[in-house]
Short mmCIF file of C-alpha atoms and ligand atoms in Angstrom, two decimals:
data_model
loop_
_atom_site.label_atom_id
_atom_site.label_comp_id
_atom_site.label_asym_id
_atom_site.label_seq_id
_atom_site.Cartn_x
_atom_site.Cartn_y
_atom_site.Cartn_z
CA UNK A 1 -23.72 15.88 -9.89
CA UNK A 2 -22.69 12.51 -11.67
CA UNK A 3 -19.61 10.33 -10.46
CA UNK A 4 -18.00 8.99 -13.63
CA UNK A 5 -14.56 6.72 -14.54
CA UNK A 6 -12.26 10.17 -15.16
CA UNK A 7 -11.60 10.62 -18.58
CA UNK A 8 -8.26 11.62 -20.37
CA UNK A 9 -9.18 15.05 -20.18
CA UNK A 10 -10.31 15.50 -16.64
CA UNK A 11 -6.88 12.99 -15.68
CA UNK A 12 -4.77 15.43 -17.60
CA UNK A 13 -6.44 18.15 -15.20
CA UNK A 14 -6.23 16.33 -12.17
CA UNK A 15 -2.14 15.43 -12.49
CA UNK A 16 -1.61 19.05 -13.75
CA UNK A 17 -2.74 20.43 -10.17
CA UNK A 18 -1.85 17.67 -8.22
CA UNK A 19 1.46 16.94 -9.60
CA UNK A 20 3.06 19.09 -6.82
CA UNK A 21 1.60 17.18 -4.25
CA UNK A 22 1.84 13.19 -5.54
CA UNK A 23 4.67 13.43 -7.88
CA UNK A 24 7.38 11.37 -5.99
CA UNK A 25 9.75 13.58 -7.55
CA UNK A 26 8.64 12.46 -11.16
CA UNK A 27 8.30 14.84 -13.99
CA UNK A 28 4.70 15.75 -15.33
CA UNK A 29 5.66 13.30 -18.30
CA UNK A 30 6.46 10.24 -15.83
CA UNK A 31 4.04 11.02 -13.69
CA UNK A 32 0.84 10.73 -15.97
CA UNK A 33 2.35 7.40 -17.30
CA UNK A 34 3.24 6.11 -14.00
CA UNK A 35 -0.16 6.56 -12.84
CA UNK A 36 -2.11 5.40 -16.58
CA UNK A 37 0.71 2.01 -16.48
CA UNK A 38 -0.62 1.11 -13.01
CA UNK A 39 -4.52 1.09 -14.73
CA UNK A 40 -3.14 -1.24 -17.26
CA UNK A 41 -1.86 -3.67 -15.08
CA UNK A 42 -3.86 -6.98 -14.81
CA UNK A 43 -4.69 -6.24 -11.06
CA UNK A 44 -5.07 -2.31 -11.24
CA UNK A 45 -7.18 -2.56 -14.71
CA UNK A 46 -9.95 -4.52 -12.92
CA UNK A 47 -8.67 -3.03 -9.38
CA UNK A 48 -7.94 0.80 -9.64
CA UNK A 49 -10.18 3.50 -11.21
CA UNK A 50 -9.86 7.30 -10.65
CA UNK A 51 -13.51 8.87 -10.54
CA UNK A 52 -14.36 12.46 -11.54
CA UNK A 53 -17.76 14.16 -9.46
CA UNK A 54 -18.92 16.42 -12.09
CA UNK A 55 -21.60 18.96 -12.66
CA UNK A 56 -24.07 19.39 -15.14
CA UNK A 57 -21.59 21.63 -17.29
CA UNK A 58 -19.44 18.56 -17.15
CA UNK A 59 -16.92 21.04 -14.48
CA UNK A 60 -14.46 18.17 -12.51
CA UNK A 61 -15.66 19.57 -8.76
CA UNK A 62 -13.60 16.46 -7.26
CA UNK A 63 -11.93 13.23 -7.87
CA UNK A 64 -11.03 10.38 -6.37
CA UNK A 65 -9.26 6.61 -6.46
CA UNK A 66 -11.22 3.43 -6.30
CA UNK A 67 -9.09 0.66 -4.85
CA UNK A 68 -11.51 -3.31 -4.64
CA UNK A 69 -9.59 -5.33 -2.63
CA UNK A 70 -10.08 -8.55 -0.57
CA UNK A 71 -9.55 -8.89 3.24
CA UNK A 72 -9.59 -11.16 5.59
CA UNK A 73 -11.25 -9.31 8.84
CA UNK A 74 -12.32 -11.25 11.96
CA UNK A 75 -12.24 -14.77 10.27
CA UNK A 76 -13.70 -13.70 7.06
CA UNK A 77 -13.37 -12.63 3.36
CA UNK A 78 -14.73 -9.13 3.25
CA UNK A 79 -15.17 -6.92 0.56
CA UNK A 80 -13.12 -3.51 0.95
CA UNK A 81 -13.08 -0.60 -1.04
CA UNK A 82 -10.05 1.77 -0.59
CA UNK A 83 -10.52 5.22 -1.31
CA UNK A 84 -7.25 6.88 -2.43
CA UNK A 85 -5.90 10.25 -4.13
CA UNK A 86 -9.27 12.95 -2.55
CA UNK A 87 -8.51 15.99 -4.76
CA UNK A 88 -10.78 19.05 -5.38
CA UNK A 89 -9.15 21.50 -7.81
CA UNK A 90 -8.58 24.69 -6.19
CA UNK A 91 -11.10 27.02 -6.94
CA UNK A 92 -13.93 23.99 -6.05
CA UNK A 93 -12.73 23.57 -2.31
CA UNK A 94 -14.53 24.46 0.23
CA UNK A 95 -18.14 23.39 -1.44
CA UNK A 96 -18.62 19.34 0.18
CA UNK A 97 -17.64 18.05 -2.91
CA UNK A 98 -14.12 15.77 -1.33
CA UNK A 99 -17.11 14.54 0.73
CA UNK A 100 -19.81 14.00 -1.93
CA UNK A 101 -16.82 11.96 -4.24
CA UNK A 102 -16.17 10.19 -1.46
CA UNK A 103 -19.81 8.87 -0.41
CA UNK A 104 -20.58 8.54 -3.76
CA UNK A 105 -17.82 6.34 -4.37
CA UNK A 106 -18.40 4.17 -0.88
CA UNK A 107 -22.28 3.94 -1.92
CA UNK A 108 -21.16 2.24 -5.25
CA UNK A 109 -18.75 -0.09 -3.82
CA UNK A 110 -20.98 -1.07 -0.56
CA UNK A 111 -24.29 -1.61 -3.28
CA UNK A 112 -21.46 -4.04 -4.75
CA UNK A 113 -21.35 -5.92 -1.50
CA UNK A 114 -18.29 -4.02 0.09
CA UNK A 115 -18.42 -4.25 3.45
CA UNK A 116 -15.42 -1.88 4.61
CA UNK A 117 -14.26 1.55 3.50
CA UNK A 118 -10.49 1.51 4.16
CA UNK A 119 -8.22 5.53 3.93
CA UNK A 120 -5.36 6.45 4.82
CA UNK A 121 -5.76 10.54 5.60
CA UNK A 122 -3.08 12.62 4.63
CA UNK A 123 -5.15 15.82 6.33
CA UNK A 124 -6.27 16.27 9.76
CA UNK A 125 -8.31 12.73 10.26
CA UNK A 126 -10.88 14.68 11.76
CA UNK A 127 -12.35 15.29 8.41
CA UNK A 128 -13.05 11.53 7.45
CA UNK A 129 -14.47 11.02 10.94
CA UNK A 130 -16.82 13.31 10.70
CA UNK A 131 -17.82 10.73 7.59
CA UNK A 132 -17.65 7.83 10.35
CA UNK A 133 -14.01 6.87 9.62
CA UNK A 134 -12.65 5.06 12.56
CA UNK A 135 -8.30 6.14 12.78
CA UNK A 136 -6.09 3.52 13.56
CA UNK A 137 -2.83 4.82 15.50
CA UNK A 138 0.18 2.68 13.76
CA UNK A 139 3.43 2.46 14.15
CA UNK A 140 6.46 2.44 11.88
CA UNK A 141 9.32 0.50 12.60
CA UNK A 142 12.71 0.96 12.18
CA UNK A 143 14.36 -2.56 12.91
CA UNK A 144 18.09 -4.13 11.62
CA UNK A 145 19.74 -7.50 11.59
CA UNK A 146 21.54 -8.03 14.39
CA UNK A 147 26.00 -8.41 14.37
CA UNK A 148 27.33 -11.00 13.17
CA UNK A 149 29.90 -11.94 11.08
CA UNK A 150 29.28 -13.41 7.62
CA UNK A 151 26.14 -15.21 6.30
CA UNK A 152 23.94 -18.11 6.93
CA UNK A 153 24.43 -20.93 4.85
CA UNK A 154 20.53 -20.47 2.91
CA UNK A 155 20.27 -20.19 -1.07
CA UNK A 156 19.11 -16.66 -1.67
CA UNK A 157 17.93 -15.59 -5.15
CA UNK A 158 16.04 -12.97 -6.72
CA UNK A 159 12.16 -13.98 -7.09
CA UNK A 160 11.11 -14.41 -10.89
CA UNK A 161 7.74 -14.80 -12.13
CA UNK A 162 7.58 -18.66 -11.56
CA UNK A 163 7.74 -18.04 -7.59
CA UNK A 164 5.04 -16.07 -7.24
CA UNK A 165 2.56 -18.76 -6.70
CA UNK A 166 4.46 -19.89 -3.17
CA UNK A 167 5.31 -16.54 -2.84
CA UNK A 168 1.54 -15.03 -2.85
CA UNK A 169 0.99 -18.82 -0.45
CA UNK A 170 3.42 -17.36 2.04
CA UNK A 171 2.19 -13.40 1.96
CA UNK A 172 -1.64 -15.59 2.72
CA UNK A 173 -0.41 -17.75 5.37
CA UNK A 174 0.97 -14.33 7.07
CA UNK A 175 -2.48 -12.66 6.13
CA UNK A 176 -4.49 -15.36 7.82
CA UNK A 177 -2.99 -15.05 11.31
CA UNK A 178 -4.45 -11.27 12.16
CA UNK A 179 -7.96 -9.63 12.76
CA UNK A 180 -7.52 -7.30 9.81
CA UNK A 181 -5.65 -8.14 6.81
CA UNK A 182 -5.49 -7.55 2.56
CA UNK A 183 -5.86 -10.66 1.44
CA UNK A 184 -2.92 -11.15 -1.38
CA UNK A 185 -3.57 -12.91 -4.75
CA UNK A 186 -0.69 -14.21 -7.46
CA UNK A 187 -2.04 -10.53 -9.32
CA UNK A 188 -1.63 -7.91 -5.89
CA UNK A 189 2.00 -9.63 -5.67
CA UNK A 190 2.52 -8.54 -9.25
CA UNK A 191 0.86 -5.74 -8.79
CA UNK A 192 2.82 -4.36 -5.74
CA UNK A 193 6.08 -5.38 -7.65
CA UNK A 194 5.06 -3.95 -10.83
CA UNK A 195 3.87 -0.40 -9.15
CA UNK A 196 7.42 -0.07 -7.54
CA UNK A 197 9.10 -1.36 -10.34
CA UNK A 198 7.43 1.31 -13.01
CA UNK A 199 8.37 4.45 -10.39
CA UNK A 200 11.96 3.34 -10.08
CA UNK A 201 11.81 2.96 -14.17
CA UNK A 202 10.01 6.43 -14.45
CA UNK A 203 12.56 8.26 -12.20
CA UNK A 204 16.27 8.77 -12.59
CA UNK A 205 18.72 5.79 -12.88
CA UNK A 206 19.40 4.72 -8.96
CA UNK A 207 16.98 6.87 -7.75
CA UNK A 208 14.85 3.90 -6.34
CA UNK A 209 15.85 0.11 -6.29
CA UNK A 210 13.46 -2.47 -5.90
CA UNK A 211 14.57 -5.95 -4.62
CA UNK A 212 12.89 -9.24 -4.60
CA UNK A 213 13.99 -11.78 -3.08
CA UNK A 214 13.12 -15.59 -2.22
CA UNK A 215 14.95 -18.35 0.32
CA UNK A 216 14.58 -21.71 -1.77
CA UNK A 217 14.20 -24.94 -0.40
CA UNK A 218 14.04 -27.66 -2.31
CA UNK A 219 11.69 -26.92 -5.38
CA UNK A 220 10.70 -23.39 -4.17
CA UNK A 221 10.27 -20.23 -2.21
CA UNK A 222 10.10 -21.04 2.09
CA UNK A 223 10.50 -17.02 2.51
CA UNK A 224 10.56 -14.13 0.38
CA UNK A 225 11.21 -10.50 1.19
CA UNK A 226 10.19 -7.45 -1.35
CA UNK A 227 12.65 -4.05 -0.07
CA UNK A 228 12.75 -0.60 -2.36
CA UNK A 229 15.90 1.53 -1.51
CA UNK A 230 16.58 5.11 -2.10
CA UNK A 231 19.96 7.09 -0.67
CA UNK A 232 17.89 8.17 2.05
CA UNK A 233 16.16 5.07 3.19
CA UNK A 234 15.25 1.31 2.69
CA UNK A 235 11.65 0.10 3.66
CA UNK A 236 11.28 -3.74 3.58
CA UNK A 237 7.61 -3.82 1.86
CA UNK A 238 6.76 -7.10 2.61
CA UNK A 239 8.02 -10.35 3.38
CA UNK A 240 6.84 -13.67 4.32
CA UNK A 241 8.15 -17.00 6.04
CA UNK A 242 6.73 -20.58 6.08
CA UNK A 243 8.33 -20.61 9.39
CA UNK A 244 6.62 -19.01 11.97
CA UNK A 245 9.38 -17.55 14.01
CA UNK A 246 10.32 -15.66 11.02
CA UNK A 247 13.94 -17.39 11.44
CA UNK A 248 14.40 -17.74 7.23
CA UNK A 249 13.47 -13.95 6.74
CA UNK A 250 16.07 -13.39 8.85
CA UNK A 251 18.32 -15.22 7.36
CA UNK A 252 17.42 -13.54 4.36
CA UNK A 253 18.24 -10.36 5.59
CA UNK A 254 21.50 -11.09 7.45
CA UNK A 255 22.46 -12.41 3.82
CA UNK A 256 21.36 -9.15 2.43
CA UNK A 257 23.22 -7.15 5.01
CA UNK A 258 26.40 -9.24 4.73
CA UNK A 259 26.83 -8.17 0.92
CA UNK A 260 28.16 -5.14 1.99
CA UNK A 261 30.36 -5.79 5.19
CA UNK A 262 32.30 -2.76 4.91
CA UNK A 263 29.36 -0.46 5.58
CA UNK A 264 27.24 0.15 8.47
CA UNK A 265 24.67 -2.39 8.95
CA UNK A 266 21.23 -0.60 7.48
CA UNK A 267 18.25 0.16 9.08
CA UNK A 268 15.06 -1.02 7.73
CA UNK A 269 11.90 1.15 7.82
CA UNK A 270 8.69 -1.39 8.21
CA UNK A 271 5.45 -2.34 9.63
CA UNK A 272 5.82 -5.90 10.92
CA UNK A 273 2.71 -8.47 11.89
CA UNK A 274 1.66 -8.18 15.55
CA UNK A 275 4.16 -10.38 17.94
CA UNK A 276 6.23 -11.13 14.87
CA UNK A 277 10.22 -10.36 14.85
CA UNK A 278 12.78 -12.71 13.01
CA UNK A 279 15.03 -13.97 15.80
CA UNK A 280 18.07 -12.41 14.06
CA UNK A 281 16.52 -8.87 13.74
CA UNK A 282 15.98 -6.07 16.90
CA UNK A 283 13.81 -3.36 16.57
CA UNK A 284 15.38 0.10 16.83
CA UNK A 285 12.57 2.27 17.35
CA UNK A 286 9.18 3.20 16.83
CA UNK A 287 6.85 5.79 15.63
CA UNK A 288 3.62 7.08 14.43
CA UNK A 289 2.98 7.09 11.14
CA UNK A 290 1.35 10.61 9.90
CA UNK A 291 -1.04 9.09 7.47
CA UNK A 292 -3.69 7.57 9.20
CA UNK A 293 -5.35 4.31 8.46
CA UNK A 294 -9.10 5.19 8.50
CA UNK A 295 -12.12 2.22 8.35
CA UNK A 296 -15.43 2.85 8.39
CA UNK A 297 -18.04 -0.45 8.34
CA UNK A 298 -20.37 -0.69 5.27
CA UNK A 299 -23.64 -2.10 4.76
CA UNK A 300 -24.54 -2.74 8.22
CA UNK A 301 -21.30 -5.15 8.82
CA UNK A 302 -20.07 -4.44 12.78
CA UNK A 303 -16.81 -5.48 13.24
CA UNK A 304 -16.08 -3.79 16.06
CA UNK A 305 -14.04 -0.55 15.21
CA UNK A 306 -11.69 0.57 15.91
CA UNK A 307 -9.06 -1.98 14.80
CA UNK A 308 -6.26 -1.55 17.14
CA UNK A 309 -2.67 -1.28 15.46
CA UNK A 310 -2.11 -5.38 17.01
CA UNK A 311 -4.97 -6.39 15.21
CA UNK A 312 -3.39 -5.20 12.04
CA UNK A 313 -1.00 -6.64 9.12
CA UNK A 314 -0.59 -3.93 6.72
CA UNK A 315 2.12 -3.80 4.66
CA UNK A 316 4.39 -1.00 3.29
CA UNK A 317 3.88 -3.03 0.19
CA UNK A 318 0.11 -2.48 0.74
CA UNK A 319 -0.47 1.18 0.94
CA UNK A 320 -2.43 3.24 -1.71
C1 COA B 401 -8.63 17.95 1.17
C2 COA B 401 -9.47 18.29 -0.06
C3 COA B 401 -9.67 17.03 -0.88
C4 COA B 401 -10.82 18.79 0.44
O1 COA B 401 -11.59 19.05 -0.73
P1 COA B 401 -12.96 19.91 -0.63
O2 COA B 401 -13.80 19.56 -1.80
O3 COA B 401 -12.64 21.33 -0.39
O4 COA B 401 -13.57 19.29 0.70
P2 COA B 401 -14.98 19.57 1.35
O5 COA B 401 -15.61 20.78 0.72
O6 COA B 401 -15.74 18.30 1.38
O7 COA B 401 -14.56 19.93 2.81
C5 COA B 401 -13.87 21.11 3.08
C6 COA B 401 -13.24 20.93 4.41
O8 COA B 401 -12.15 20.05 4.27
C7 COA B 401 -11.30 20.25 5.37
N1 COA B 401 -9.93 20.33 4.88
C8 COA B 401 -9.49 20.74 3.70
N2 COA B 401 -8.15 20.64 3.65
C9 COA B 401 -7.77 20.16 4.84
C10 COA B 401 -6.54 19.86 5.40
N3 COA B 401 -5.38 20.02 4.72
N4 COA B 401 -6.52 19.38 6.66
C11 COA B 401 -7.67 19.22 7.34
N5 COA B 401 -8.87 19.48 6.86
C12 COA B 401 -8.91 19.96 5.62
C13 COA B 401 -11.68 21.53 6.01
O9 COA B 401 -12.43 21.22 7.18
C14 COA B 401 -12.61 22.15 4.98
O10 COA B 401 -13.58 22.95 5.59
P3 COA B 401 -13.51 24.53 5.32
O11 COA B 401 -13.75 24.71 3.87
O12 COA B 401 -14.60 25.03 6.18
O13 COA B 401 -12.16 24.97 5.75
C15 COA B 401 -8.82 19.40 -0.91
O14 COA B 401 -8.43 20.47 -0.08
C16 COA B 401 -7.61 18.91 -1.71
O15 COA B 401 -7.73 18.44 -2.82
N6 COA B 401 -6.41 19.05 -1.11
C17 COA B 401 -5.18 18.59 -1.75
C18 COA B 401 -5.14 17.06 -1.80
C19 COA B 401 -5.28 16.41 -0.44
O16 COA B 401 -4.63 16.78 0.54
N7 COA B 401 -6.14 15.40 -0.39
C20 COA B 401 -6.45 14.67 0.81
C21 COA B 401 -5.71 13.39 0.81
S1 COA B 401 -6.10 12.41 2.23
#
């Protein structure tokens, strides 16, 4: 059995069966060039590689995403490699080969100096921890801006290119504050953006709206909020403040809110940092995500799993 970069043939075999599944309610079409734009990206083309397990016949028995990232865990900048996308055509289940992909693919990335394995299990997480994948319980939040009437006086503006310096400055600063974090870079901002920005291109008109947007100060971004919006819900993706009561995302928000006063006020699906609320937004409720976030320590590291959801900032923005 060999694990090699999947080749146009095997990833025309893979979408074909797992189109069902993964599609996001694209057509076949979209959906292979949704997922071959994001591998052409300047983050996801050094970043993101789908493996193919095959057999000696050269028979895909499984395949899998590579994700390299940087993190920040307990102090540190860590090596993580995020496994995304386990799929074993149908008539190879039920052989170990999900499992052998997804060693295989961990071995690689910890003999590159990885030093955490980072899922998020779609299936019963039982199955990655019988691989030594540690869950993490996390919650979803569902928060709004709180009443009030008009806007704070703050310049809001869509982000452009030219912010994303401050912007990736502000997504660190947030980063730097919790036990377990991705570490963002100018290219994971563009990244993120881009990845939402090519579904909501791939898909319908108005189907999906993605919104960037930035609180200037003086010469540049102080806070900056990313939301996507379908008719059924709006998930803020990831935001940032250089204040640390979160009082300008806030702000941002009750400006966002206040373009349409005539309509309910909105409720915004999210994971927050730990112990950090803008004063101007409440927290509706809370639940359990079903797709568990799974870690399992490489090359000896021992950072003391599990990570508890408060020892986590993991964006919306983040997932894979
Ligand atoms: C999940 C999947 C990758 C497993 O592939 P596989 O090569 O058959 O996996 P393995 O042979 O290593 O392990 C098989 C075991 O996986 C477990 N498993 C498979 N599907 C599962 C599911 N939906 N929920 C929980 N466990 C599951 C079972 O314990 C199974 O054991 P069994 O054959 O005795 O029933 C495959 O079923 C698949 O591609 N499913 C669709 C895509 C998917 O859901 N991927 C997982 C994303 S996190």
């Amino acid at each position: 059995m060999r694990l090699v970069p999947a080749d146009e043939g095997a990833l025309d075999r893979i979408l074909d069966e797992s189109h069902d599944l993964w599609s996001d309610s694209l057509s076949r079409a979209a959906y292979a060039k949704y997922n071959r734009a994001q591998t052409r990206t300047p983050w996801g083309a050094h970043h993101l590689r789908r493996f193919t397990l095959l057999d000696d016949n050269g028979t895909v028995l499984s395949s899998a995403k590579r994700y390299d990232f940087r993190a920040r865990l307990d102090g540190r900048d860590v090596g993580v490699v995020g496994v995304g996308a386990v799929f074993t055509p149908a008539r190879q289940r039920g052989q170990g080969h999900a499992r052998g992909i997804v060693e295989q693919i961990i071995a690689a990335a910890a003999a590159e100096g990885a030093e955490l394995a980072l899922l998020f299990s779609e299936i019963d997480p039982a199955y990655y921890a019988a691989m030594g994948f540690v869950p993490t319980v996390r919650q979803e939040l569902l928060v709004r801006t709180k009443d009030t009437r008009g806007a704070p006086m703050i310049l809001v503006r869509a982000g452009e290119e030219r912010d994303i310096p401050a912007v990736t400055d502000l997504a660190r600063a947030m980063a730097e504050r919790h036990r377990f974090a991705l570490v963002p870079s100018e290219d994971t901002i563009r990244f993120s953006l881009s990845k939402k920005r090519l579904l909501a291109g791939f898909l319908p008109p108005g189907a999906l709206s993605v919104e960037f947007f930035i609180v200037e100060e003086g010469a540049g971004a102080v806070a900056f909020a990313i939301l996507t919006a379908t008719c059924e819900d709006v998930i803020l993706e990831m935001c940032g403040d250089r204040d640390p009561t979160g009082a300008r995302v806030g702000a941002l928000l009750q400006v966002l809110r206040a373009r349409t006063p005539a309509d309910p006020s909105l409720s915004l699906a999210c994971f927050l940092p730990p112990g950090w609320c803008p004063p101007q937004v409440e927290i509706e409720s809370r639940h359990v995500v079903r797709e568990v976030m799974m870690t399992r320590p490489l090359n000896g590291a021992d950072p003391g799993l599990p990570l508890r959801d408060d020892d986590v900032l993991y964006w919306h923005g983040d997932l894979f």
